[in-house]
Amino acid sequence: MEVKTGTWTEKKGLAQMLKGGVIMDVVTPEHAKIAEDAGACAVMALERVPADIRAQGGVARMSDPELILKIMDSVSIPVMAKCRIGHFVEAQILEALGVDYIDESEVLTPADEAHHILKHNFKVPFVCGCRNLGEALRRIGEGAAMIRTKGEAGTGDVVEAVRHARSVIGEIRRLTTMADEELMSYAKEIGAPYELVKETKELGRLPVVNFAAGGVATPADAALMMQLGVDGVFVGSGIFKSGDPAKRAAAIVKAVTHYRDASILAEVSRNLGEPMVGRTVATMPEAERLAGRGW
Amino acid sequence: MKIGVLALQGDFAEHIAMLKRLKVETAEVRLPEHLDGLDGLIIPGGESTTIGKLAVAYNLMEPLKLFGQRHAIWGTCAGAIFISKDVGRDQPLLSLMDIKVRRNAFGRQVDSFETDLDIPELKQATGTDAPYHAVFIRAPIIESVSGDAKVLASISDGRIVAAQQGHLLATSFHPELTNDTRFHEYFLSLAD
């Protein structure tokens, strides 16, 4: 029998298995165990959470492969890792390590200011950030098998994740009411491949799984994003920069499953200890914002 | 007929879409009371550790075990792990089927694959001769079956990827990610 690996169905399919779940940023194997025990459906292995990348500054690059391998050895759930935008050699290295998903991420310092990685060239699937429908479809056009909102990573302020999710989902809602002859000029207007615009209209949703990311810090934030219509949630700094990571992680997992049940949300939100301190995005200088990275 | 899909985590929406294509009434199951009035249940793909923890936290373990004694249950991938008796590590299991399962048996995501399977029971039940195209994602294998459990499908090297025990079904692949409704039809025949 013929056996095929690295197909589009396989790449997209793993993201479908993550739906309704929480993907957590971890910087040590111990964090990864805490995340798995709390019910995370995957972890993102990295050296510094976005809040620390912000605080420490400097060039943010792919993490040390040694750390990524140690985290892969410590848990049974899928492990993701980040490479810089456009840095296809970092992506080749992550693929060689055997990570389950690569995040071509604006949280790291971009390596290319005009181009993203041609992700169709890889067997390993990629997730990419977006702020609107055009950006999401450009990334899918390059081969991203999963999309997430960018939000504003490392702030604990959910406002940008909400803005980006509302933008993508609202634009899809308008797209579904357009006449077929309007699609070509709409594709031109938003800078997206025509075929993907057409497919999105037919499906009434993005052709791949769409998670929220960038600023989720509480169970209520996570449920808010789910009610807005995303398929699952990434939590970066929000867990391990809080007072009681294990408890907060488990609460956010429950909130994503029971996102419409306000009495369960009230129950899981009780006594979680200190949330991450956070930074208000509205008063943040433009130069410090990460979401503008990506083309 | 009304079929529930365990909606704690995973690709439950894909199973619901398949069932809707077959004109079956569906329900999402997140709490024990959601099992009331169902004729069968699908446990979807996802992460078995996540699904297990949420099932324990919301007191679903005993109600699911009782449900499986009287009604059809089908576990796909993570669901096949959750319905099994033994997975070789400590995690919550329903222990309904006499199968031993090994998680991530083919390796990591880059080793995930698609292939055609020959499943005589499926051909017979649905009256078609086409091979079954199966999608495996970080898939488990069924290391062994015992008791009343029987092998339904194997890949070419002989490793077991589907098993049945009366009205209970386990597949290490994902029929909900294909356009082929035959496996869902086969499950509905067990639930009837």
XYZ file of C-alpha atoms in Angstrom:
487
model
C 0.000 0.000 0.000
C 1.194 3.507 -0.795
C 1.995 5.596 2.252
C 2.045 9.407 2.037
C 3.485 11.746 4.669
C 3.571 15.528 5.040
C 0.335 16.006 3.051
C -1.908 19.065 3.391
C -4.529 16.847 5.109
C -1.895 15.742 7.644
C -0.669 19.281 8.316
C -4.138 20.775 8.650
C -5.335 17.702 10.515
C -3.013 18.046 13.488
C -4.375 21.562 14.072
C -7.890 20.091 13.950
C -6.880 17.745 16.793
C -5.863 20.785 18.872
C -9.274 22.478 18.561
C -11.102 23.314 21.754
C -7.752 23.260 23.536
C -5.103 25.482 25.073
C -1.495 25.693 23.805
C 0.842 26.993 26.489
C 4.252 28.722 26.287
C 6.863 26.864 28.370
C 10.551 27.635 28.940
C 11.653 24.506 30.870
C 10.769 20.779 30.916
C 9.252 21.390 34.391
C 6.906 24.015 32.927
C 6.012 21.600 30.147
C 5.011 18.931 32.706
C 2.896 21.460 34.608
C 1.185 22.434 31.347
C 0.520 18.802 30.363
C -0.799 17.979 33.832
C -3.120 20.981 33.649
C -4.602 19.638 30.389
C -2.768 21.642 27.710
C -3.324 20.106 24.239
C 0.194 21.200 23.155
C 3.105 23.311 24.369
C 5.236 25.985 22.705
C 8.887 25.452 23.658
C 10.912 28.654 23.932
C 13.748 30.249 25.902
C 11.875 33.341 27.030
C 8.157 34.054 27.217
C 7.120 37.161 25.252
C 6.876 39.314 28.406
C 10.583 38.652 29.093
C 11.556 39.214 25.442
C 9.903 42.627 25.793
C 11.561 43.391 29.117
C 15.058 42.264 28.111
C 15.098 43.550 24.538
C 17.824 42.516 22.093
C 17.448 40.209 19.101
C 15.036 37.330 19.785
C 15.933 34.161 17.860
C 14.956 30.482 17.632
C 15.549 28.735 20.980
C 18.515 26.458 21.690
C 17.749 23.024 20.132
C 18.973 21.419 23.362
C 16.148 23.067 25.308
C 13.573 22.162 22.657
C 14.684 18.498 22.682
C 14.526 18.355 26.486
C 10.984 19.704 26.408
C 10.043 17.194 23.661
C 11.371 14.396 25.891
C 9.424 15.581 28.926
C 5.847 15.429 27.579
C 3.628 13.183 25.425
C 1.592 16.028 23.874
C 2.639 17.866 20.677
C 5.515 20.352 20.979
C 5.684 23.517 18.878
C 8.629 25.892 18.504
C 9.131 29.347 17.033
C 11.347 30.547 14.202
C 11.870 34.104 12.988
C 9.710 35.446 10.150
C 11.455 34.545 6.889
C 14.224 32.517 8.570
C 13.800 29.294 6.614
C 17.030 27.791 7.966
C 15.789 28.061 11.550
C 12.676 26.278 10.234
C 14.827 23.556 8.611
C 16.579 23.034 11.949
C 13.279 22.816 13.843
C 11.996 20.301 11.281
C 15.170 18.235 11.716
C 14.622 18.244 15.493
C 11.193 16.720 14.906
C 9.007 19.426 16.440
C 5.325 18.863 15.679
C 4.494 22.421 14.560
C 6.540 25.534 13.736
C 5.297 29.010 14.641
C 6.760 31.550 12.204
C 6.365 34.246 14.792
C 6.363 38.030 15.017
C 7.354 37.617 18.684
C 10.908 36.911 17.476
C 12.915 39.544 15.580
C 12.103 39.213 11.848
C 14.897 37.868 9.628
C 13.311 39.111 6.394
C 11.386 42.351 6.045
C 9.661 41.438 2.777
C 9.095 37.688 2.663
C 7.751 34.917 4.810
C 8.919 31.304 4.605
C 7.525 29.227 1.717
C 5.958 26.745 4.078
C 4.780 24.337 1.370
C 8.446 23.279 1.084
C 8.316 21.578 4.500
C 6.820 18.340 5.798
C 6.292 19.836 9.237
C 3.199 22.076 9.512
C 3.344 25.817 10.321
C 1.155 28.224 12.270
C 1.330 31.965 11.530
C -0.134 35.089 13.095
C -2.544 37.492 11.416
C -4.392 40.740 12.093
C -6.983 40.493 9.345
C -8.371 38.220 6.639
C -5.921 39.310 3.930
C -2.921 38.536 6.121
C -4.418 35.165 7.156
C -5.003 34.120 3.531
C -1.523 35.251 2.429
C -0.022 33.026 5.124
C -2.242 30.087 4.099
C -1.203 30.754 0.506
C 2.432 30.308 1.572
C 1.492 27.024 3.239
C 0.484 27.815 6.842
C -1.784 24.960 7.987
C -3.008 26.839 11.053
C -3.629 30.525 11.800
C -3.698 32.484 15.032
C -4.501 36.091 15.777
C -1.385 38.083 16.621
C -2.888 40.046 19.459
C -0.082 41.823 21.308
C 2.142 39.165 22.878
C 3.596 39.565 26.352
C 1.173 42.272 27.480
C -1.630 40.381 29.239
C -3.938 42.874 27.489
C -6.532 41.010 25.412
C -7.661 44.062 23.423
C -5.511 43.387 20.346
C -6.475 39.693 20.186
C -10.100 40.822 20.228
C -9.446 43.420 17.519
C -7.758 40.840 15.265
C -10.328 38.082 15.841
C -13.212 40.501 15.210
C -11.464 41.724 12.091
C -10.957 38.224 10.606
C -14.359 36.876 11.580
C -16.199 40.081 10.599
C -14.504 40.170 7.202
C -15.490 36.532 6.589
C -19.076 37.359 7.522
C -19.126 40.173 4.943
C -17.406 37.962 2.362
C -20.153 35.350 2.597
C -22.718 37.937 1.463
C -20.703 39.077 -1.582
C -21.663 38.152 -5.137
C -19.161 35.864 -6.882
C -18.216 38.606 -9.353
C -17.099 40.813 -6.432
C -14.505 38.321 -5.219
C -11.658 39.212 -7.584
C -11.616 42.895 -6.663
C -12.030 41.983 -3.002
C -9.018 39.633 -3.286
C -7.059 42.519 -4.818
C -8.223 44.923 -2.106
C -7.143 42.715 0.806
C -4.052 41.347 -0.959
C -5.147 37.714 -0.741
C -5.025 34.824 -3.254
C -8.300 34.693 -5.210
C -8.735 30.912 -4.849
C -8.505 31.159 -1.059
C -10.970 34.077 -0.969
C -13.391 31.921 -2.950
C -12.849 28.897 -0.700
C -13.322 30.999 2.444
C -16.606 32.325 1.095
C -17.827 28.798 0.331
C -16.798 27.468 3.767
C -17.969 30.512 5.733
C -14.749 30.236 7.769
C -10.987 30.114 7.260
C -9.890 26.964 5.379
C -7.620 26.060 8.341
C -7.959 26.078 12.126
C -7.862 29.553 13.702
C -6.700 30.087 17.301
C -6.528 33.250 19.411
C -3.174 34.469 20.758
C -1.472 37.516 22.175
C -2.699 38.864 25.497
C -4.893 36.080 26.933
C -4.317 36.053 30.725
C -7.499 34.813 32.431
C -10.158 32.102 31.969
C -12.583 34.898 31.063
C -10.216 36.167 28.332
C -9.992 32.643 26.900
C -13.782 32.148 26.919
C -14.241 35.611 25.370
C -12.068 34.609 22.419
C -13.932 31.291 22.052
C -17.312 33.057 22.070
C -16.030 35.437 19.404
C -15.555 32.330 17.231
C -11.956 31.090 17.380
C -11.183 27.341 17.537
C -8.841 27.388 20.564
C -6.388 29.551 22.488
C -2.638 30.100 22.870
C -1.548 31.406 26.274
C 1.967 32.789 26.391
C 3.180 34.796 29.341
C -0.251 34.683 31.019
C 0.348 31.377 32.808
C 3.966 31.257 33.955
C 4.070 34.994 34.775
C 1.146 34.559 37.185
C 1.155 33.720 40.908
C -0.086 30.110 40.637
C 0.669 28.752 37.131
C -0.687 25.188 37.651
C -4.024 26.401 38.946
C -4.410 29.142 36.321
C -3.443 26.752 33.517
C -6.072 24.187 34.582
C -8.692 26.936 34.918
C -8.026 28.247 31.399
C -8.294 24.686 29.984
C -11.704 24.288 31.652
C -12.814 27.735 30.473
C -12.057 26.856 26.832
C -14.116 23.629 27.048
C -17.060 25.220 28.886
C -16.763 28.620 27.199
C -20.509 29.207 27.029
C -21.299 28.063 30.587
C -21.077 31.173 32.783
C -21.554 29.264 36.038
C -18.558 27.033 35.267
C -16.559 30.110 34.184
C -17.403 31.761 37.528
C -16.317 28.635 39.405
C -12.956 28.229 37.628
C -12.151 31.959 37.935
C -12.209 31.886 41.756
C -9.015 32.203 43.815
C -6.493 31.958 41.001
C -3.942 34.173 42.769
C -2.123 37.068 41.121
C -2.530 37.378 37.339
C 0.458 38.542 35.299
C 0.967 42.259 35.859
C 0.495 43.197 32.246
C 0.964 46.301 30.131
C -1.765 48.370 28.537
C -1.364 48.296 24.766
C -3.151 51.635 24.221
C -0.339 53.611 25.890
C 2.485 51.533 24.368
C 4.749 53.302 21.817
C 4.337 52.023 18.258
C 7.968 50.854 18.142
C 7.360 48.409 20.995
C 4.413 46.704 19.324
C 5.098 43.303 17.771
C 1.900 42.816 15.761
C 3.054 45.084 12.927
C 5.767 42.573 12.001
C 4.604 40.463 9.059
C 3.959 41.372 5.452
C -31.551 8.262 16.207
C -29.517 10.759 18.237
C -25.726 10.511 18.481
C -23.612 12.499 20.917
C -20.026 13.598 20.365
C -17.812 14.103 23.402
C -16.944 17.810 23.113
C -14.348 18.284 25.843
C -11.516 18.916 23.355
C -10.561 17.849 19.846
C -12.195 17.636 16.419
C -15.759 17.032 17.623
C -17.159 19.549 15.087
C -15.787 17.411 12.224
C -17.644 14.342 13.542
C -20.840 16.351 13.955
C -20.543 17.566 10.342
C -20.216 13.936 9.131
C -23.247 12.855 11.167
C -25.275 15.781 9.803
C -24.415 14.669 6.260
C -25.978 11.326 7.205
C -29.091 13.167 8.486
C -28.550 12.119 12.095
C -29.547 14.242 15.079
C -26.460 15.230 17.105
C -25.539 16.627 20.518
C -22.307 17.945 22.068
C -21.491 16.184 25.345
C -19.557 18.159 27.984
C -21.376 17.189 31.208
C -22.989 13.923 32.427
C -26.559 15.158 31.834
C -25.777 15.649 28.136
C -25.756 11.829 27.739
C -29.500 11.619 28.401
C -31.512 10.364 25.434
C -28.519 9.459 23.250
C -28.347 6.224 21.210
C -24.587 6.320 20.751
C -21.484 8.386 21.404
C -18.355 9.290 19.430
C -15.161 10.211 21.264
C -13.199 12.357 18.799
C -9.549 12.873 18.010
C -7.674 15.306 20.190
C -5.265 14.917 23.070
C -6.212 11.933 25.222
C -4.558 13.435 28.331
C -6.629 16.627 27.982
C -9.869 14.737 27.326
C -9.184 12.388 30.284
C -8.480 15.196 32.726
C -11.616 17.106 31.753
C -13.722 13.920 31.971
C -12.452 13.360 35.518
C -12.931 17.014 36.519
C -16.570 17.056 35.366
C -17.523 13.603 36.773
C -17.986 11.971 33.372
C -15.946 8.796 33.958
C -18.639 6.642 35.627
C -21.531 7.918 33.431
C -19.457 7.188 30.289
C -18.593 3.667 31.504
C -22.272 2.972 32.228
C -23.297 4.425 28.860
C -20.827 2.128 27.094
C -22.281 -0.965 28.740
C -25.630 -0.320 27.041
C -24.913 1.870 24.014
C -22.530 2.111 21.089
C -19.338 4.112 21.561
C -16.711 4.800 18.905
C -13.333 6.287 19.741
C -11.131 7.783 17.007
C -7.401 8.241 17.779
C -7.459 9.931 21.210
C -10.916 8.383 21.598
C -9.487 4.912 20.904
C -6.939 5.493 23.658
C -9.610 6.738 26.084
C -11.946 3.762 25.502
C -9.124 1.198 25.963
C -8.116 -0.823 28.985
C -4.373 -0.309 28.884
C -2.163 2.405 27.417
C 1.033 1.536 29.324
C 1.095 4.771 31.315
C -0.934 6.442 34.041
C -3.814 8.457 32.576
C -7.613 8.302 32.937
C -9.168 5.516 30.792
C -12.723 4.248 30.407
C -11.418 0.624 30.229
C -14.440 -0.414 28.137
C -12.608 -2.303 25.382
C -10.214 -5.219 25.849
C -7.487 -3.597 23.799
C -3.969 -2.493 24.637
C -3.022 0.747 22.923
C 0.292 2.555 22.480
C 0.252 6.345 22.041
C 2.217 8.150 19.292
C 3.292 4.748 18.012
C 4.500 5.950 14.623
C 6.600 8.857 15.914
C 6.050 12.585 15.757
C 4.017 14.757 13.361
C 6.477 14.477 10.439
C 5.819 10.706 10.531
C 2.026 11.106 10.292
C 0.671 9.460 7.131
C -2.214 8.537 4.865
C -2.748 5.079 3.361
C -5.447 2.771 2.002
C -6.879 -0.011 4.173
C -8.764 -3.153 3.286
C -11.631 -3.566 5.766
C -13.875 -6.535 4.845
C -16.567 -5.742 7.473
C -16.883 -2.199 6.145
C -17.201 -3.377 2.543
C -19.807 -5.897 3.538
C -21.837 -3.503 5.703
C -21.886 -0.704 3.134
C -21.988 -2.836 -0.026
C -19.002 -1.104 -1.646
C -15.688 -2.461 -2.827
C -13.436 0.632 -2.735
C -10.494 0.525 -0.308
C -10.777 2.768 2.739
C -8.444 5.787 2.670
C -7.269 6.368 6.249
C -5.621 9.459 7.772
C -3.268 8.833 10.712
C -2.093 11.811 12.828
C 0.443 11.196 15.608
C -1.548 8.003 15.713
C -1.699 5.264 18.332
C -1.665 1.569 17.421
C -3.663 -1.198 18.988
C -0.885 -3.471 20.274
C -3.197 -6.368 21.116
C -6.823 -7.368 21.430
C -8.152 -9.820 24.016
C -11.468 -11.187 25.318
C -14.339 -10.375 22.980
C -12.467 -7.689 21.058
C -11.633 -8.513 17.431
C -9.373 -6.937 14.836
C -11.182 -4.872 12.197
C -8.241 -3.454 10.224
C -4.451 -3.636 10.049
C -1.836 -1.791 8.016
C 0.420 -3.698 5.609
C 3.039 -4.579 8.278
C 0.307 -6.236 10.363
C -0.065 -3.606 13.068
C -3.675 -3.264 14.235
C -5.401 0.070 13.593
C -9.095 -0.737 14.165
C -10.928 -3.046 16.547
C -14.488 -3.880 17.512
C -16.024 -5.399 20.617
C -19.796 -5.790 20.205
C -21.158 -2.255 19.984
C -17.784 -0.665 20.825
C -15.415 0.551 18.116
C -11.865 1.911 18.149
C -9.903 3.337 15.206
C -6.435 4.846 15.375
C -7.195 6.885 12.208
C -9.625 9.743 11.491
C -12.631 8.984 9.241
C -13.985 12.447 10.198
C -11.155 14.108 8.230
C -12.183 12.465 4.940
C -15.218 12.756 2.670
C -15.912 9.033 3.019
C -18.927 8.492 5.295
C -18.711 4.664 5.335
C -17.174 4.358 8.789
C -19.790 6.646 10.285
C -22.487 4.584 8.551
C -20.957 1.425 10.005
C -21.002 2.965 13.490
C -24.648 4.004 13.093
C -25.504 0.361 12.295
C -24.004 -0.594 15.680
C -25.928 2.160 17.478
C -29.242 1.200 15.935
